[in-house]
Amino acid sequence: MVEQQSGTQPSPVRGARETASRPSRTRWAVAAFCFGGLAINYVDRAAVSVALPFMTDDFHLTKTEQGLILSAFSWTYAVMQLPAGWLIDKFGTRLVYGACVLWWSFFTGLTALASSFAALLGMRLGLGIGESGAYPSSAKAVSAWFPASERARATAFYDSGARIGSALSVPIITAIIGAFGWRAAFVTMALLGVVWAIGWWAYYRSPERHPGANAAELAHINQGRDTGPVPEGPSGGRIRDLFRHRVVWGMIAGFSCLNFVVTFFLTWLPSYLVDERDFDLLKLGFFGMVPGLMAVAGSWAGGLVGDSLLARGWSLTRTRKTCLVSGMLLSSAVAGAVLASSAVLALVLLSVSYAAIAFAMVSVWCLPADVAPADQVGSLGGTQNFAANIASALSPIVIGALAEATGSFVVPLLLTGVIAILGAVSFGLLIRRVEPIAPSPSA
C-alpha cells in the first residue's frame, strides 16, 4: 500500500471551509463602480473646458462669458448638494446614483445641440443638477461597504476615478474634436453614462443583500461598528443639527478653499496652456493630461498614507489633519507657475499642485463617514459639498474676470495659491478632533 504524504493533498472539505472563511472582495467591485461613475462624471464635467477654446469661434464668447459658462455647472451642483444627500439617505444609493448619472448624461448629450450662449449655459445648469449626487453617493457606498481601516484606500480608489476622468478628458475630447468636431464629444460621453447607469442598477445592493458578499466579508465590513450595518432608508436626524458642531464648519471652510483651487484645473487649465503657454491642439491633448495623471498618483498616495498611518497607531484626528494640512500647503505651488520661465517648469508646478490637492481630497471624503451618524453620511457629504461648490462656482468667474482685467493669468494664479494656504489653516485650526458626533434628535 502506498502511504499518502501528509500535507501534500488538502482535503476538498478543508479547502472549501478555508475559502468560505476568507472575505469575498465584492466591496472592491462596488468601489470600482464608484470609480467608473466619477471618471465619467469628470470627463463630462471637463468636456466643455477642453472644448471651449475650439467652441469660441462658433459662439464668439468673451473671457467673462467663458467664465460664466464654466461656473454655471457649479451653481446648480452646489444648490442640489443638500437635497441630493437627503435623497441618498432616504431612498438609497442604488436608486439615486443611477438616476443621477442618467440625468447628467441626458444634459451632456443635449450640449451637442447648443447653438447659443444661453443654450450652452442651460445645458451646464442641467448637468450640475445630475452630477450633484455622485460624490455623496460614493461616500455613502464606501461607508456601507468598508470598515474604517480600509476607508481611505477605498475613497482614494473612487476619487482617483475623478482624477483619471479629469486627465483623460483632455486626450479623449481633443481626439474626438479632431476627428468629428466638438459636438460628437458630448454625444459619445452621454451614451457611456447610460451604459454605466444600467450596470450600476443591475449590480449594486447593500452588503447584506448582495449575493457576492459572503459571511466573512460581512463580518470584515462591520468590524469595529457598534451600530451594525449602515442603514439604507429614511434618516432620523435633521441636516440643520449638523451645523451645531465645529468640525462640520472646519470641513466646510477647508473644502471650500480646496474646491476653489481644484476648479481651476477643471475649468481654466486648458485655456491657460493655450493662451499663456502657446499650446496647440496636439500639445494640449498630450501634455494637458499630465497634471491630471499626477493627481491620480496623489489620490492613491492619500489613501495609502492615510490607512498606513492608522495601522501604525496614529489617531484618526492626527491622520486626517496631517493629510489635509500638508496637501493644502503643497497645493499652493499653483502660484509658482506664474514665475516659471518655461512651459515645462510651469507644467511641473501645476502637476505638483494638482497631485497635492488630490492627496488632501481623499481625507476630505473620508470625513463624512468618520464623523456623521450612520444614517446621515450622505447628508453630511452633501452639506460640505454644497458649501464647497459655492466656492467652485465663484472660482472660474473670479479667475476669468481677473484674467480679462489684467490681460494674463498671473493675478488669478497668485490668488489661487493664497486660497490654498487658507484651506490648510482652516483644516488645521477649525477641526479639533475627528470623531463621531452625537446623532441628531428626530424632527
GROMACS .gro file of C-alpha atoms in nm:
model
  443
    1MET     CA    1   0.000   0.000   0.000
    2VAL     CA    2   0.133   0.339  -0.093
    3GLU     CA    3   0.143   0.577   0.203
    4GLN     CA    4  -0.005   0.926   0.137
    5GLN     CA    5   0.232   1.206   0.228
    6SER     CA    6   0.095   1.433   0.498
    7GLY     CA    7   0.005   1.789   0.394
    8THR     CA    8   0.050   1.746   0.021
    9GLN     CA    9  -0.314   1.695  -0.070
   10PRO     CA   10  -0.555   1.920   0.127
   11SER     CA   11  -0.899   1.769   0.153
   12PRO     CA   12  -1.179   1.921  -0.054
   13VAL     CA   13  -1.381   1.983   0.264
   14ARG     CA   14  -1.097   2.169   0.434
   15GLY     CA   15  -1.029   2.375   0.120
   16ALA     CA   16  -1.395   2.470   0.094
   17ARG     CA   17  -1.403   2.581   0.457
   18GLU     CA   18  -1.087   2.789   0.419
   19THR     CA   19  -1.229   2.954   0.107
   20ALA     CA   20  -1.557   3.027   0.286
   21SER     CA   21  -1.368   3.178   0.582
   22ARG     CA   22  -1.191   3.430   0.360
   23PRO     CA   23  -1.379   3.754   0.295
   24SER     CA   24  -1.501   3.789  -0.060
   25ARG     CA   25  -1.399   4.110  -0.238
   26THR     CA   26  -1.733   4.236  -0.357
   27ARG     CA   27  -1.669   4.563  -0.172
   28TRP     CA   28  -1.387   4.643  -0.413
   29ALA     CA   29  -1.614   4.580  -0.711
   30VAL     CA   30  -1.854   4.837  -0.559
   31ALA     CA   31  -1.563   5.080  -0.521
   32ALA     CA   32  -1.472   5.011  -0.886
   33PHE     CA   33  -1.824   5.107  -0.993
   34CYS     CA   34  -1.789   5.432  -0.798
   35PHE     CA   35  -1.452   5.483  -0.967
   36GLY     CA   36  -1.614   5.445  -1.308
   37GLY     CA   37  -1.905   5.672  -1.222
   38LEU     CA   38  -1.675   5.951  -1.110
   39ALA     CA   39  -1.447   5.904  -1.411
   40ILE     CA   40  -1.744   5.960  -1.642
   41ASN     CA   41  -1.861   6.244  -1.416
   42TYR     CA   42  -1.536   6.432  -1.457
   43VAL     CA   43  -1.496   6.372  -1.829
   44ASP     CA   44  -1.846   6.511  -1.876
   45ARG     CA   45  -1.774   6.798  -1.640
   46ALA     CA   46  -1.444   6.887  -1.807
   47ALA     CA   47  -1.561   6.835  -2.165
   48VAL     CA   48  -1.667   7.198  -2.203
   49SER     CA   49  -1.338   7.317  -2.053
   50VAL     CA   50  -1.138   7.121  -2.311
   51ALA     CA   51  -1.369   7.207  -2.600
   52LEU     CA   52  -1.416   7.573  -2.508
   53PRO     CA   53  -1.105   7.710  -2.682
   54PHE     CA   54  -1.235   7.549  -3.001
   55MET     CA   55  -1.602   7.636  -2.947
   56THR     CA   56  -1.532   8.007  -2.916
   57ASP     CA   57  -1.534   8.057  -3.294
   58ASP     CA   58  -1.894   7.928  -3.305
   59PHE     CA   59  -2.017   8.119  -3.001
   60HIS     CA   60  -1.790   8.431  -3.006
   61LEU     CA   61  -1.753   8.426  -2.628
   62THR     CA   62  -1.557   8.678  -2.423
   63LYS     CA   63  -1.340   8.565  -2.132
   64THR     CA   64  -1.609   8.676  -1.888
   65GLU     CA   65  -1.875   8.480  -2.079
   66GLN     CA   66  -1.647   8.177  -2.084
   67GLY     CA   67  -1.610   8.212  -1.707
   68LEU     CA   68  -1.988   8.214  -1.669
   69ILE     CA   69  -2.020   7.901  -1.882
   70LEU     CA   70  -1.750   7.724  -1.682
   71SER     CA   71  -1.905   7.821  -1.350
   72ALA     CA   72  -2.271   7.756  -1.437
   73PHE     CA   73  -2.231   7.387  -1.364
   74SER     CA   74  -2.127   7.467  -1.007
   75TRP     CA   75  -2.433   7.685  -0.937
   76THR     CA   76  -2.683   7.403  -0.963
   77TYR     CA   77  -2.428   7.147  -0.843
   78ALA     CA   78  -2.392   7.340  -0.518
   79VAL     CA   79  -2.764   7.409  -0.468
   80MET     CA   80  -2.853   7.043  -0.521
   81GLN     CA   81  -2.599   6.903  -0.274
   82LEU     CA   82  -2.829   6.923   0.029
   83PRO     CA   83  -3.132   6.761  -0.139
   84ALA     CA   84  -2.906   6.505  -0.309
   85GLY     CA   85  -2.757   6.395   0.023
   86TRP     CA   86  -3.103   6.372   0.178
   87LEU     CA   87  -3.237   6.172  -0.117
   88ILE     CA   88  -2.946   5.928  -0.094
   89ASP     CA   89  -3.007   5.870   0.276
   90LYS     CA   90  -3.382   5.833   0.221
   91PHE     CA   91  -3.409   5.627  -0.099
   92GLY     CA   92  -3.072   5.451  -0.108
   93THR     CA   93  -2.752   5.471  -0.305
   94ARG     CA   94  -2.856   5.227  -0.577
   95LEU     CA   95  -3.160   5.421  -0.696
   96VAL     CA   96  -3.030   5.776  -0.658
   97TYR     CA   97  -2.680   5.726  -0.801
   98GLY     CA   98  -2.813   5.558  -1.114
   99ALA     CA   99  -3.080   5.824  -1.163
  100CYS     CA  100  -2.821   6.100  -1.124
  101VAL     CA  101  -2.598   5.951  -1.394
  102LEU     CA  102  -2.889   5.921  -1.636
  103TRP     CA  103  -2.986   6.282  -1.568
  104TRP     CA  104  -2.641   6.429  -1.628
  105SER     CA  105  -2.587   6.206  -1.935
  106PHE     CA  106  -2.906   6.349  -2.084
  107PHE     CA  107  -2.779   6.706  -2.049
  108THR     CA  108  -2.434   6.607  -2.170
  109GLY     CA  109  -2.592   6.480  -2.489
  110LEU     CA  110  -2.809   6.790  -2.524
  111THR     CA  111  -2.496   7.008  -2.516
  112ALA     CA  112  -2.423   6.886  -2.869
  113LEU     CA  113  -2.737   7.071  -2.984
  114ALA     CA  114  -2.643   7.405  -2.825
  115SER     CA  115  -2.626   7.692  -3.072
  116SER     CA  116  -2.604   7.998  -2.846
  117PHE     CA  117  -2.453   8.124  -2.522
  118ALA     CA  118  -2.791   8.091  -2.347
  119ALA     CA  119  -2.842   7.730  -2.461
  120LEU     CA  120  -2.491   7.632  -2.355
  121LEU     CA  121  -2.549   7.795  -2.018
  122GLY     CA  122  -2.873   7.598  -1.976
  123MET     CA  123  -2.705   7.267  -2.056
  124ARG     CA  124  -2.438   7.333  -1.795
  125LEU     CA  125  -2.701   7.416  -1.534
  126GLY     CA  126  -2.878   7.086  -1.606
  127LEU     CA  127  -2.551   6.896  -1.588
  128GLY     CA  128  -2.483   7.032  -1.240
  129ILE     CA  129  -2.817   6.907  -1.108
  130GLY     CA  130  -2.742   6.549  -1.209
  131GLU     CA  131  -2.376   6.540  -1.106
  132SER     CA  132  -2.459   6.664  -0.755
  133GLY     CA  133  -2.527   6.311  -0.634
  134ALA     CA  134  -2.203   6.145  -0.745
  135TYR     CA  135  -1.968   6.215  -0.455
  136PRO     CA  136  -2.225   6.181  -0.172
  137SER     CA  137  -2.341   5.852  -0.327
  138SER     CA  138  -1.985   5.722  -0.347
  139ALA     CA  139  -1.916   5.827   0.012
  140LYS     CA  140  -2.234   5.652   0.126
  141ALA     CA  141  -2.147   5.336  -0.066
  142VAL     CA  142  -1.797   5.323   0.085
  143SER     CA  143  -1.940   5.386   0.432
  144ALA     CA  144  -2.173   5.088   0.384
  145TRP     CA  145  -1.918   4.853   0.227
  146PHE     CA  146  -1.586   4.928   0.401
  147PRO     CA  147  -1.455   4.923   0.757
  148ALA     CA  148  -1.268   5.231   0.884
  149SER     CA  149  -0.935   5.053   0.838
  150GLU     CA  150  -0.985   5.041   0.458
  151ARG     CA  151  -1.187   5.355   0.409
  152ALA     CA  152  -0.902   5.582   0.297
  153ARG     CA  153  -0.787   5.336   0.031
  154ALA     CA  154  -1.142   5.283  -0.091
  155THR     CA  155  -1.200   5.659  -0.102
  156ALA     CA  156  -0.869   5.709  -0.283
  157PHE     CA  157  -0.974   5.444  -0.533
  158TYR     CA  158  -1.305   5.602  -0.627
  159ASP     CA  159  -1.165   5.957  -0.605
  160SER     CA  160  -0.886   5.859  -0.844
  161GLY     CA  161  -1.164   5.792  -1.094
  162ALA     CA  162  -1.236   6.164  -1.085
  163ARG     CA  163  -0.867   6.243  -1.137
  164ILE     CA  164  -0.835   5.992  -1.420
  165GLY     CA  165  -1.151   6.130  -1.577
  166SER     CA  166  -1.013   6.480  -1.549
  167ALA     CA  167  -0.683   6.371  -1.706
  168LEU     CA  168  -0.834   6.157  -1.981
  169SER     CA  169  -1.087   6.424  -2.071
  170VAL     CA  170  -0.806   6.615  -2.242
  171PRO     CA  171  -0.686   6.346  -2.487
  172ILE     CA  172  -1.032   6.189  -2.526
  173ILE     CA  173  -1.216   6.510  -2.601
  174THR     CA  174  -0.940   6.657  -2.818
  175ALA     CA  175  -0.921   6.332  -3.019
  176ILE     CA  176  -1.295   6.330  -3.081
  177ILE     CA  177  -1.291   6.701  -3.166
  178GLY     CA  178  -1.005   6.649  -3.410
  179ALA     CA  179  -1.184   6.359  -3.582
  180PHE     CA  180  -1.552   6.453  -3.569
  181GLY     CA  181  -1.592   6.803  -3.420
  182TRP     CA  182  -1.677   6.918  -3.068
  183ARG     CA  183  -2.045   6.819  -3.079
  184ALA     CA  184  -1.961   6.449  -3.123
  185ALA     CA  185  -1.767   6.451  -2.795
  186PHE     CA  186  -2.080   6.523  -2.592
  187VAL     CA  187  -2.289   6.257  -2.766
  188THR     CA  188  -2.022   5.993  -2.704
  189MET     CA  189  -1.997   6.068  -2.333
  190ALA     CA  190  -2.376   6.071  -2.292
  191LEU     CA  191  -2.400   5.715  -2.428
  192LEU     CA  192  -2.123   5.599  -2.195
  193GLY     CA  193  -2.313   5.734  -1.894
  194VAL     CA  194  -2.629   5.544  -1.989
  195VAL     CA  195  -2.432   5.218  -2.007
  196TRP     CA  196  -2.284   5.280  -1.661
  197ALA     CA  197  -2.626   5.351  -1.504
  198ILE     CA  198  -2.770   5.024  -1.638
  199GLY     CA  199  -2.473   4.832  -1.497
  200TRP     CA  200  -2.499   5.002  -1.158
  201TRP     CA  201  -2.868   4.923  -1.117
  202ALA     CA  202  -2.803   4.561  -1.213
  203TYR     CA  203  -2.510   4.512  -0.974
  204TYR     CA  204  -2.536   4.730  -0.665
  205ARG     CA  205  -2.705   4.610  -0.346
  206SER     CA  206  -2.643   4.674   0.024
  207PRO     CA  207  -2.385   4.429   0.171
  208GLU     CA  208  -2.649   4.218   0.348
  209ARG     CA  209  -2.849   4.173   0.026
  210HIS     CA  210  -2.565   4.127  -0.222
  211PRO     CA  211  -2.521   3.765  -0.339
  212GLY     CA  212  -2.147   3.821  -0.388
  213ALA     CA  213  -2.072   3.910  -0.024
  214ASN     CA  214  -2.006   3.608   0.197
  215ALA     CA  215  -2.038   3.594   0.576
  216ALA     CA  216  -1.666   3.660   0.623
  217GLU     CA  217  -1.682   3.977   0.415
  218LEU     CA  218  -1.987   4.099   0.608
  219ALA     CA  219  -1.801   4.041   0.935
  220HIS     CA  220  -1.498   4.225   0.793
  221ILE     CA  221  -1.711   4.520   0.680
  222ASN     CA  222  -1.878   4.555   1.019
  223GLN     CA  223  -1.567   4.522   1.234
  224GLY     CA  224  -1.548   4.796   1.493
  225ARG     CA  225  -1.901   4.918   1.430
  226ASP     CA  226  -2.121   4.945   1.735
  227THR     CA  227  -2.436   5.014   1.539
  228GLY     CA  228  -2.414   4.731   1.288
  229PRO     CA  229  -2.463   4.775   0.914
  230VAL     CA  230  -2.505   5.121   0.765
  231PRO     CA  231  -2.879   5.173   0.716
  232GLU     CA  232  -3.034   5.235   0.375
  233GLY     CA  233  -3.352   5.426   0.448
  234PRO     CA  234  -3.500   5.743   0.594
  235SER     CA  235  -3.269   5.943   0.818
  236GLY     CA  236  -3.390   6.017   1.169
  237GLY     CA  237  -3.171   6.327   1.200
  238ARG     CA  238  -3.202   6.681   1.075
  239ILE     CA  239  -2.947   6.839   0.844
  240ARG     CA  240  -2.956   7.170   1.031
  241ASP     CA  241  -2.840   6.999   1.351
  242LEU     CA  242  -2.510   6.910   1.183
  243PHE     CA  243  -2.417   7.279   1.190
  244ARG     CA  244  -2.402   7.274   1.571
  245HIS     CA  245  -2.065   7.100   1.551
  246ARG     CA  246  -1.735   7.286   1.499
  247VAL     CA  247  -1.588   7.000   1.297
  248VAL     CA  248  -1.858   7.049   1.032
  249TRP     CA  249  -1.764   7.416   0.995
  250GLY     CA  250  -1.397   7.318   0.963
  251MET     CA  251  -1.487   7.067   0.692
  252ILE     CA  252  -1.689   7.330   0.507
  253ALA     CA  253  -1.427   7.607   0.526
  254GLY     CA  254  -1.134   7.387   0.428
  255PHE     CA  255  -1.321   7.209   0.149
  256SER     CA  256  -1.437   7.542   0.008
  257CYS     CA  257  -1.076   7.654  -0.029
  258LEU     CA  258  -0.979   7.318  -0.177
  259ASN     CA  259  -1.260   7.337  -0.431
  260PHE     CA  260  -1.163   7.688  -0.540
  261VAL     CA  261  -0.817   7.554  -0.624
  262VAL     CA  262  -0.924   7.229  -0.789
  263THR     CA  263  -1.182   7.410  -1.004
  264PHE     CA  264  -0.900   7.598  -1.178
  265PHE     CA  265  -0.768   7.263  -1.303
  266LEU     CA  266  -1.114   7.154  -1.414
  267THR     CA  267  -1.204   7.474  -1.595
  268TRP     CA  268  -0.927   7.719  -1.688
  269LEU     CA  269  -0.622   7.492  -1.720
  270PRO     CA  270  -0.669   7.415  -2.094
  271SER     CA  271  -0.722   7.785  -2.172
  272TYR     CA  272  -0.420   7.880  -1.961
  273LEU     CA  273  -0.199   7.634  -2.152
  274VAL     CA  274  -0.331   7.754  -2.489
  275ASP     CA  275  -0.332   8.129  -2.417
  276GLU     CA  276  -0.032   8.171  -2.187
  277ARG     CA  277   0.193   7.882  -2.287
  278ASP     CA  278   0.108   7.863  -2.661
  279PHE     CA  279  -0.012   7.501  -2.665
  280ASP     CA  280  -0.178   7.392  -2.987
  281LEU     CA  281  -0.438   7.112  -3.007
  282LEU     CA  282  -0.174   6.838  -3.029
  283LYS     CA  283   0.030   6.968  -2.735
  284LEU     CA  284  -0.284   7.023  -2.529
  285GLY     CA  285  -0.401   6.668  -2.592
  286PHE     CA  286  -0.067   6.518  -2.490
  287PHE     CA  287   0.080   6.744  -2.220
  288GLY     CA  288  -0.253   6.873  -2.089
  289MET     CA  289  -0.326   6.539  -1.925
  290VAL     CA  290  -0.001   6.537  -1.721
  291PRO     CA  291  -0.141   6.731  -1.421
  292GLY     CA  292  -0.443   6.502  -1.412
  293LEU     CA  293  -0.228   6.188  -1.417
  294MET     CA  294  -0.018   6.329  -1.134
  295ALA     CA  295  -0.341   6.390  -0.945
  296VAL     CA  296  -0.423   6.021  -0.979
  297ALA     CA  297  -0.091   5.940  -0.810
  298GLY     CA  298  -0.167   6.198  -0.543
  299SER     CA  299  -0.505   6.044  -0.476
  300TRP     CA  300  -0.361   5.694  -0.439
  301ALA     CA  301  -0.089   5.831  -0.211
  302GLY     CA  302  -0.356   5.994   0.005
  303GLY     CA  303  -0.530   5.661   0.055
  304LEU     CA  304  -0.217   5.460   0.121
  305VAL     CA  305  -0.071   5.715   0.360
  306GLY     CA  306  -0.398   5.757   0.548
  307ASP     CA  307  -0.455   5.386   0.608
  308SER     CA  308  -0.085   5.329   0.679
  309LEU     CA  309  -0.078   5.594   0.950
  310LEU     CA  310  -0.387   5.446   1.113
  311ALA     CA  311  -0.230   5.100   1.101
  312ARG     CA  312   0.080   5.239   1.277
  313GLY     CA  313  -0.135   5.359   1.565
  314TRP     CA  314  -0.192   5.722   1.474
  315SER     CA  315  -0.523   5.862   1.592
  316LEU     CA  316  -0.793   5.938   1.338
  317THR     CA  317  -0.762   6.308   1.418
  318ARG     CA  318  -0.386   6.321   1.368
  319THR     CA  319  -0.404   6.113   1.050
  320ARG     CA  320  -0.677   6.311   0.877
  321LYS     CA  321  -0.542   6.654   0.976
  322THR     CA  322  -0.186   6.567   0.869
  323CYS     CA  323  -0.306   6.464   0.523
  324LEU     CA  324  -0.537   6.762   0.488
  325VAL     CA  325  -0.297   7.034   0.602
  326SER     CA  326   0.010   6.903   0.419
  327GLY     CA  327  -0.183   6.852   0.097
  328MET     CA  328  -0.331   7.202   0.102
  329LEU     CA  329   0.004   7.367   0.178
  330LEU     CA  330   0.178   7.188  -0.107
  331SER     CA  331  -0.105   7.270  -0.348
  332SER     CA  332  -0.011   7.639  -0.318
  333ALA     CA  333   0.260   7.554  -0.575
  334VAL     CA  334  -0.002   7.659  -0.831
  335ALA     CA  335   0.108   8.018  -0.767
  336GLY     CA  336   0.464   7.933  -0.865
  337ALA     CA  337   0.356   7.865  -1.224
  338VAL     CA  338   0.341   8.238  -1.290
  339LEU     CA  339   0.715   8.267  -1.214
  340ALA     CA  340   0.814   7.971  -1.432
  341SER     CA  341   1.044   8.067  -1.717
  342SER     CA  342   0.930   7.779  -1.936
  343ALA     CA  343   0.615   7.588  -2.015
  344VAL     CA  344   0.778   7.269  -1.884
  345LEU     CA  345   0.851   7.416  -1.541
  346ALA     CA  346   0.502   7.566  -1.524
  347LEU     CA  347   0.354   7.225  -1.606
  348VAL     CA  348   0.565   7.062  -1.331
  349LEU     CA  349   0.444   7.311  -1.069
  350LEU     CA  350   0.085   7.274  -1.179
  351SER     CA  351   0.119   6.896  -1.162
  352VAL     CA  352   0.260   6.912  -0.808
  353SER     CA  353  -0.028   7.137  -0.704
  354TYR     CA  354  -0.295   6.913  -0.854
  355ALA     CA  355  -0.138   6.600  -0.703
  356ALA     CA  356  -0.132   6.764  -0.360
  357ILE     CA  357  -0.493   6.874  -0.383
  358ALA     CA  358  -0.594   6.517  -0.478
  359PHE     CA  359  -0.393   6.386  -0.181
  360ALA     CA  360  -0.598   6.607   0.052
  361MET     CA  361  -0.926   6.529  -0.126
  362VAL     CA  362  -0.913   6.168  -0.008
  363SER     CA  363  -0.929   6.271   0.358
  364VAL     CA  364  -1.200   6.527   0.280
  365TRP     CA  365  -1.428   6.249   0.157
  366CYS     CA  366  -1.336   6.017   0.444
  367LEU     CA  367  -1.462   6.275   0.693
  368PRO     CA  368  -1.840   6.228   0.641
  369ALA     CA  369  -1.814   5.858   0.727
  370ASP     CA  370  -1.569   5.933   1.011
  371VAL     CA  371  -1.789   6.199   1.169
  372ALA     CA  372  -2.157   6.161   1.077
  373PRO     CA  373  -2.413   5.925   1.231
  374ALA     CA  374  -2.458   5.625   1.003
  375ASP     CA  375  -2.793   5.745   0.867
  376GLN     CA  376  -2.658   6.095   0.786
  377VAL     CA  377  -2.339   6.018   0.592
  378GLY     CA  378  -2.499   6.123   0.263
  379SER     CA  379  -2.646   6.434   0.422
  380LEU     CA  380  -2.315   6.547   0.568
  381GLY     CA  381  -2.135   6.469   0.243
  382GLY     CA  382  -2.391   6.680   0.058
  383THR     CA  383  -2.367   6.958   0.317
  384GLN     CA  384  -1.991   7.002   0.288
  385ASN     CA  385  -2.009   6.968  -0.090
  386PHE     CA  386  -2.286   7.231  -0.106
  387ALA     CA  387  -2.074   7.495   0.063
  388ALA     CA  388  -1.757   7.395  -0.120
  389ASN     CA  389  -1.925   7.425  -0.456
  390ILE     CA  390  -2.028   7.782  -0.389
  391ALA     CA  391  -1.654   7.846  -0.393
  392SER     CA  392  -1.630   7.623  -0.700
  393ALA     CA  393  -1.895   7.834  -0.874
  394LEU     CA  394  -1.710   8.156  -0.793
  395SER     CA  395  -1.368   8.025  -0.895
  396PRO     CA  396  -1.400   8.033  -1.277
  397ILE     CA  397  -1.586   8.366  -1.266
  398VAL     CA  398  -1.323   8.531  -1.048
  399ILE     CA  399  -1.034   8.381  -1.245
  400GLY     CA  400  -1.191   8.474  -1.579
  401ALA     CA  401  -1.272   8.830  -1.472
  402LEU     CA  402  -0.924   8.886  -1.330
  403ALA     CA  403  -0.760   8.736  -1.639
  404GLU     CA  404  -0.962   8.966  -1.863
  405ALA     CA  405  -0.898   9.273  -1.646
  406THR     CA  406  -0.523   9.217  -1.616
  407GLY     CA  407  -0.458   9.053  -1.952
  408SER     CA  408  -0.293   8.742  -1.804
  409PHE     CA  409  -0.330   8.461  -1.552
  410VAL     CA  410  -0.067   8.599  -1.311
  411VAL     CA  411  -0.304   8.754  -1.057
  412PRO     CA  412  -0.559   8.466  -1.073
  413LEU     CA  413  -0.292   8.204  -1.004
  414LEU     CA  414  -0.139   8.403  -0.719
  415LEU     CA  415  -0.484   8.434  -0.563
  416THR     CA  416  -0.541   8.060  -0.604
  417GLY     CA  417  -0.217   7.986  -0.418
  418VAL     CA  418  -0.320   8.212  -0.128
  419ILE     CA  419  -0.657   8.038  -0.103
  420ALA     CA  420  -0.478   7.700  -0.084
  421ILE     CA  421  -0.289   7.823   0.223
  422LEU     CA  422  -0.613   7.947   0.378
  423GLY     CA  423  -0.753   7.597   0.330
  424ALA     CA  424  -0.464   7.447   0.525
  425VAL     CA  425  -0.526   7.694   0.808
  426SER     CA  426  -0.898   7.610   0.812
  427PHE     CA  427  -0.842   7.235   0.835
  428GLY     CA  428  -0.568   7.277   1.092
  429LEU     CA  429  -0.737   7.519   1.331
  430LEU     CA  430  -1.112   7.471   1.295
  431ILE     CA  431  -1.110   7.092   1.315
  432ARG     CA  432  -1.006   6.995   1.668
  433ARG     CA  433  -1.098   6.629   1.672
  434VAL     CA  434  -1.218   6.381   1.411
  435GLU     CA  435  -1.466   6.159   1.593
  436PRO     CA  436  -1.832   6.057   1.558
  437ILE     CA  437  -2.075   6.332   1.651
  438ALA     CA  438  -2.388   6.258   1.851
  439PRO     CA  439  -2.690   6.160   1.640
  440SER     CA  440  -2.939   6.441   1.584
  441PRO     CA  441  -3.274   6.412   1.760
  442SER     CA  442  -3.567   6.317   1.541
  443ALA     CA  443  -3.770   6.601   1.397
   0.00000   0.00000   0.00000
